[in-house]
Amino acid sequence: DGMGRKTKLSLWNHPGNDVTGMIARVPKVAKTMESLLGGEVYHYHTKLMMKDARTGGAHLWHQDFGYWSNNGCVYPDMGTVFIPLDKMDAENAGLQVLRGSHKCGLLPHIKTGSQAEADPQRRMWAEEFGLEHVQLEMEPGDALFFHSLLLHTSGQNHS
């Protein structure tokens, strides 16, 4: 994370027959995303992340499409379903979002270490404009559906 901490990450593109593949295909998830995006959806990838206590690293402010646009995805009509496996809050590096930031369009992203960071100046302008910075608190199994252009971040795990 540029500050000496690490996050464990596993990523794959094909939804298999394990529980993660089934979650991606279950109608409650797929139909909700179709409703939000306004049409048929497909599975782009699954990612599992783990931030160990006291050593888990931060993720800089970014938009998922800031990465995906470099992988051949042309349109940002994509979304994320975020499901924590443990209780998530500020202490254990829970997700933070800038509410409504998906309407800002794709911001330039700069390479910061191994991460792509959304332009910090434009993010600050969005906050100054009045977009709400929200620290999410979620229980295991809760689901957050969000657009690929939503600005989001997570801090280091201090729990």
PDB file of C-alpha atoms in Angstrom:
ATOM      1  CA  ASP A   1       0.000   0.000   0.000  1.00  0.00           C
ATOM      2  CA  GLY A   2       3.018   2.303  -0.145  1.00  0.00           C
ATOM      3  CA  MET A   3       3.157   2.415   3.664  1.00  0.00           C
ATOM      4  CA  GLY A   4       4.595  -1.044   4.266  1.00  0.00           C
ATOM      5  CA  ARG A   5       1.372  -2.969   4.702  1.00  0.00           C
ATOM      6  CA  LYS A   6      -0.074  -5.700   2.499  1.00  0.00           C
ATOM      7  CA  THR A   7      -3.454  -7.030   1.447  1.00  0.00           C
ATOM      8  CA  LYS A   8      -3.959 -10.632   0.414  1.00  0.00           C
ATOM      9  CA  LEU A   9      -5.778 -10.877  -2.908  1.00  0.00           C
ATOM     10  CA  SER A  10      -7.122 -13.600  -5.141  1.00  0.00           C
ATOM     11  CA  LEU A  11      -8.776 -12.791  -8.473  1.00  0.00           C
ATOM     12  CA  TRP A  12     -10.323 -14.922 -11.203  1.00  0.00           C
ATOM     13  CA  ASN A  13     -12.498 -14.346 -14.272  1.00  0.00           C
ATOM     14  CA  HIS A  14     -14.626 -17.467 -14.651  1.00  0.00           C
ATOM     15  CA  PRO A  15     -17.450 -18.012 -12.147  1.00  0.00           C
ATOM     16  CA  GLY A  16     -16.955 -21.636 -11.187  1.00  0.00           C
ATOM     17  CA  ASN A  17     -19.289 -23.967  -9.345  1.00  0.00           C
ATOM     18  CA  ASP A  18     -18.020 -23.020  -5.900  1.00  0.00           C
ATOM     19  CA  VAL A  19     -19.915 -20.720  -3.529  1.00  0.00           C
ATOM     20  CA  THR A  20     -18.467 -17.532  -5.084  1.00  0.00           C
ATOM     21  CA  GLY A  21     -19.597 -18.575  -8.562  1.00  0.00           C
ATOM     22  CA  MET A  22     -23.021 -19.431  -7.258  1.00  0.00           C
ATOM     23  CA  ILE A  23     -23.336 -16.045  -5.531  1.00  0.00           C
ATOM     24  CA  ALA A  24     -22.527 -14.309  -8.831  1.00  0.00           C
ATOM     25  CA  ARG A  25     -25.304 -16.256 -10.582  1.00  0.00           C
ATOM     26  CA  VAL A  26     -28.003 -16.306  -7.922  1.00  0.00           C
ATOM     27  CA  PRO A  27     -31.033 -14.363  -9.230  1.00  0.00           C
ATOM     28  CA  LYS A  28     -31.109 -12.021  -6.226  1.00  0.00           C
ATOM     29  CA  VAL A  29     -27.625 -10.770  -7.165  1.00  0.00           C
ATOM     30  CA  ALA A  30     -27.765 -10.984 -10.964  1.00  0.00           C
ATOM     31  CA  LYS A  31     -31.285  -9.540 -11.290  1.00  0.00           C
ATOM     32  CA  THR A  32     -30.509  -6.721  -8.851  1.00  0.00           C
ATOM     33  CA  MET A  33     -27.466  -5.723 -10.897  1.00  0.00           C
ATOM     34  CA  GLU A  34     -29.464  -6.001 -14.136  1.00  0.00           C
ATOM     35  CA  SER A  35     -32.091  -3.712 -12.655  1.00  0.00           C
ATOM     36  CA  LEU A  36     -29.476  -1.181 -11.524  1.00  0.00           C
ATOM     37  CA  LEU A  37     -27.561  -1.165 -14.827  1.00  0.00           C
ATOM     38  CA  GLY A  38     -30.614  -1.428 -17.063  1.00  0.00           C
ATOM     39  CA  GLY A  39     -29.953  -4.649 -18.928  1.00  0.00           C
ATOM     40  CA  GLU A  40     -28.326  -8.024 -19.092  1.00  0.00           C
ATOM     41  CA  VAL A  41     -25.092  -8.431 -17.119  1.00  0.00           C
ATOM     42  CA  TYR A  42     -22.144 -10.797 -17.283  1.00  0.00           C
ATOM     43  CA  HIS A  43     -19.515 -11.854 -14.765  1.00  0.00           C
ATOM     44  CA  TYR A  44     -16.293  -9.871 -15.262  1.00  0.00           C
ATOM     45  CA  HIS A  45     -14.313 -11.171 -12.295  1.00  0.00           C
ATOM     46  CA  THR A  46     -14.433 -12.281  -8.690  1.00  0.00           C
ATOM     47  CA  LYS A  47     -11.998 -10.924  -6.158  1.00  0.00           C
ATOM     48  CA  LEU A  48     -11.392 -12.009  -2.576  1.00  0.00           C
ATOM     49  CA  MET A  49      -9.409  -9.628  -0.396  1.00  0.00           C
ATOM     50  CA  MET A  50      -8.163 -10.095   3.127  1.00  0.00           C
ATOM     51  CA  LYS A  51      -6.591  -7.464   5.345  1.00  0.00           C
ATOM     52  CA  ASP A  52      -4.984  -9.115   8.346  1.00  0.00           C
ATOM     53  CA  ALA A  53      -5.296  -7.350  11.702  1.00  0.00           C
ATOM     54  CA  ARG A  54      -2.605  -4.715  12.312  1.00  0.00           C
ATOM     55  CA  THR A  55      -0.868  -5.484   8.993  1.00  0.00           C
ATOM     56  CA  GLY A  56      -3.592  -5.119   6.329  1.00  0.00           C
ATOM     57  CA  GLY A  57      -2.855  -2.411   3.773  1.00  0.00           C
ATOM     58  CA  ALA A  58      -4.858   0.502   2.410  1.00  0.00           C
ATOM     59  CA  HIS A  59      -6.437   0.897  -1.019  1.00  0.00           C
ATOM     60  CA  LEU A  60      -6.276   4.393  -2.474  1.00  0.00           C
ATOM     61  CA  TRP A  61      -9.283   6.298  -3.791  1.00  0.00           C
ATOM     62  CA  HIS A  62     -10.189   4.831  -7.169  1.00  0.00           C
ATOM     63  CA  GLN A  63     -12.981   3.855  -9.519  1.00  0.00           C
ATOM     64  CA  ASP A  64     -13.096   0.209 -10.539  1.00  0.00           C
ATOM     65  CA  PHE A  65     -13.472   1.277 -14.160  1.00  0.00           C
ATOM     66  CA  GLY A  66     -10.155   3.124 -13.751  1.00  0.00           C
ATOM     67  CA  TYR A  67      -8.601  -0.356 -13.799  1.00  0.00           C
ATOM     68  CA  TRP A  68     -11.099  -2.132 -16.062  1.00  0.00           C
ATOM     69  CA  SER A  69     -10.854   0.456 -18.849  1.00  0.00           C
ATOM     70  CA  ASN A  70      -7.224  -0.625 -19.273  1.00  0.00           C
ATOM     71  CA  ASN A  71      -8.304  -4.263 -19.720  1.00  0.00           C
ATOM     72  CA  GLY A  72     -10.410  -3.827 -22.852  1.00  0.00           C
ATOM     73  CA  CYS A  73     -13.681  -2.759 -21.231  1.00  0.00           C
ATOM     74  CA  VAL A  74     -15.053   0.066 -23.383  1.00  0.00           C
ATOM     75  CA  TYR A  75     -18.185   1.222 -21.559  1.00  0.00           C
ATOM     76  CA  PRO A  76     -18.474   1.829 -17.809  1.00  0.00           C
ATOM     77  CA  ASP A  77     -21.876   0.127 -17.624  1.00  0.00           C
ATOM     78  CA  MET A  78     -20.469  -2.238 -15.032  1.00  0.00           C
ATOM     79  CA  GLY A  79     -20.923  -2.704 -11.325  1.00  0.00           C
ATOM     80  CA  THR A  80     -19.543  -4.297  -8.221  1.00  0.00           C
ATOM     81  CA  VAL A  81     -21.260  -6.384  -5.571  1.00  0.00           C
ATOM     82  CA  PHE A  82     -19.288  -6.020  -2.355  1.00  0.00           C
ATOM     83  CA  ILE A  83     -20.004  -8.658   0.324  1.00  0.00           C
ATOM     84  CA  PRO A  84     -17.945  -8.618   3.537  1.00  0.00           C
ATOM     85  CA  LEU A  85     -17.205 -11.953   5.178  1.00  0.00           C
ATOM     86  CA  ASP A  86     -16.466 -10.297   8.544  1.00  0.00           C
ATOM     87  CA  LYS A  87     -17.966  -7.301  10.336  1.00  0.00           C
ATOM     88  CA  MET A  88     -16.662  -4.205   8.565  1.00  0.00           C
ATOM     89  CA  ASP A  89     -16.115  -0.783  10.102  1.00  0.00           C
ATOM     90  CA  ALA A  90     -13.556   2.036  10.209  1.00  0.00           C
ATOM     91  CA  GLU A  91     -11.250   0.210  12.649  1.00  0.00           C
ATOM     92  CA  ASN A  92     -10.745  -2.833  10.426  1.00  0.00           C
ATOM     93  CA  ALA A  93     -10.305  -0.848   7.205  1.00  0.00           C
ATOM     94  CA  GLY A  94     -13.905  -0.824   6.052  1.00  0.00           C
ATOM     95  CA  LEU A  95     -14.960   0.538   2.708  1.00  0.00           C
ATOM     96  CA  GLN A  96     -15.497   4.273   2.251  1.00  0.00           C
ATOM     97  CA  VAL A  97     -17.371   5.800  -0.682  1.00  0.00           C
ATOM     98  CA  LEU A  98     -18.032   9.228  -2.096  1.00  0.00           C
ATOM     99  CA  ARG A  99     -21.821   9.129  -2.505  1.00  0.00           C
ATOM    100  CA  GLY A 100     -22.948  10.150  -6.001  1.00  0.00           C
ATOM    101  CA  SER A 101     -19.413  10.282  -7.435  1.00  0.00           C
ATOM    102  CA  HIS A 102     -20.333   7.817 -10.197  1.00  0.00           C
ATOM    103  CA  LYS A 103     -21.994  10.801 -11.908  1.00  0.00           C
ATOM    104  CA  CYS A 104     -18.601  12.566 -12.249  1.00  0.00           C
ATOM    105  CA  GLY A 105     -17.549  10.257 -15.091  1.00  0.00           C
ATOM    106  CA  LEU A 106     -14.210   8.492 -15.316  1.00  0.00           C
ATOM    107  CA  LEU A 107     -11.522  10.502 -13.545  1.00  0.00           C
ATOM    108  CA  PRO A 108      -7.892  10.287 -14.618  1.00  0.00           C
ATOM    109  CA  HIS A 109      -6.031   7.683 -12.580  1.00  0.00           C
ATOM    110  CA  ILE A 110      -2.328   7.898 -11.781  1.00  0.00           C
ATOM    111  CA  LYS A 111      -0.040   5.015 -10.936  1.00  0.00           C
ATOM    112  CA  THR A 112       0.812   5.191  -7.227  1.00  0.00           C
ATOM    113  CA  GLY A 113       2.986   2.224  -6.334  1.00  0.00           C
ATOM    114  CA  SER A 114       1.091  -0.827  -7.554  1.00  0.00           C
ATOM    115  CA  GLN A 115      -2.267   0.933  -7.384  1.00  0.00           C
ATOM    116  CA  ALA A 116      -4.210   3.243  -9.707  1.00  0.00           C
ATOM    117  CA  GLU A 117      -5.276   6.315  -7.746  1.00  0.00           C
ATOM    118  CA  ALA A 118      -8.072   8.609  -8.906  1.00  0.00           C
ATOM    119  CA  ASP A 119      -6.861  12.177  -9.425  1.00  0.00           C
ATOM    120  CA  PRO A 120      -6.664  13.506  -5.830  1.00  0.00           C
ATOM    121  CA  GLN A 121      -7.463  17.098  -6.860  1.00  0.00           C
ATOM    122  CA  ARG A 122     -10.648  16.086  -8.684  1.00  0.00           C
ATOM    123  CA  ARG A 123     -11.699  13.905  -5.763  1.00  0.00           C
ATOM    124  CA  MET A 124     -11.221  16.844  -3.386  1.00  0.00           C
ATOM    125  CA  TRP A 125     -13.264  19.079  -5.727  1.00  0.00           C
ATOM    126  CA  ALA A 126     -16.072  16.504  -5.645  1.00  0.00           C
ATOM    127  CA  GLU A 127     -16.066  16.572  -1.830  1.00  0.00           C
ATOM    128  CA  GLU A 128     -15.932  20.372  -1.776  1.00  0.00           C
ATOM    129  CA  PHE A 129     -18.884  20.378  -4.183  1.00  0.00           C
ATOM    130  CA  GLY A 130     -20.828  18.509  -1.523  1.00  0.00           C
ATOM    131  CA  LEU A 131     -20.559  14.806  -2.355  1.00  0.00           C
ATOM    132  CA  GLU A 132     -20.803  12.953   0.938  1.00  0.00           C
ATOM    133  CA  HIS A 133     -17.836  10.897   2.196  1.00  0.00           C
ATOM    134  CA  VAL A 134     -19.427   7.799   3.770  1.00  0.00           C
ATOM    135  CA  GLN A 135     -17.642   5.319   6.049  1.00  0.00           C
ATOM    136  CA  LEU A 136     -19.598   2.092   5.599  1.00  0.00           C
ATOM    137  CA  GLU A 137     -20.375  -0.311   8.406  1.00  0.00           C
ATOM    138  CA  MET A 138     -21.581  -3.728   7.282  1.00  0.00           C
ATOM    139  CA  GLU A 139     -22.297  -7.108   8.809  1.00  0.00           C
ATOM    140  CA  PRO A 140     -21.068 -10.403   7.319  1.00  0.00           C
ATOM    141  CA  GLY A 141     -23.178 -11.286   4.297  1.00  0.00           C
ATOM    142  CA  ASP A 142     -24.531  -7.772   3.716  1.00  0.00           C
ATOM    143  CA  ALA A 143     -24.271  -6.661   0.091  1.00  0.00           C
ATOM    144  CA  LEU A 144     -23.418  -3.294  -1.409  1.00  0.00           C
ATOM    145  CA  PHE A 145     -24.111  -2.857  -5.127  1.00  0.00           C
ATOM    146  CA  PHE A 146     -22.269   0.035  -6.742  1.00  0.00           C
ATOM    147  CA  HIS A 147     -21.433   1.478 -10.161  1.00  0.00           C
ATOM    148  CA  SER A 148     -17.955   1.029 -11.662  1.00  0.00           C
ATOM    149  CA  LEU A 149     -17.439   4.818 -11.559  1.00  0.00           C
ATOM    150  CA  LEU A 150     -18.114   5.206  -7.815  1.00  0.00           C
ATOM    151  CA  LEU A 151     -15.069   6.584  -5.996  1.00  0.00           C
ATOM    152  CA  HIS A 152     -14.141   4.335  -3.075  1.00  0.00           C
ATOM    153  CA  THR A 153     -11.236   3.585  -0.769  1.00  0.00           C
ATOM    154  CA  SER A 154     -10.331   1.574   2.316  1.00  0.00           C
ATOM    155  CA  GLY A 155      -7.737   2.240   4.980  1.00  0.00           C
ATOM    156  CA  GLN A 156      -5.281   0.078   6.831  1.00  0.00           C
ATOM    157  CA  ASN A 157      -6.603  -2.564   9.241  1.00  0.00           C
ATOM    158  CA  HIS A 158      -5.842  -1.280  12.761  1.00  0.00           C
ATOM    159  CA  SER A 159      -7.987  -3.865  14.583  1.00  0.00           C
TER     160      SER A 159
END
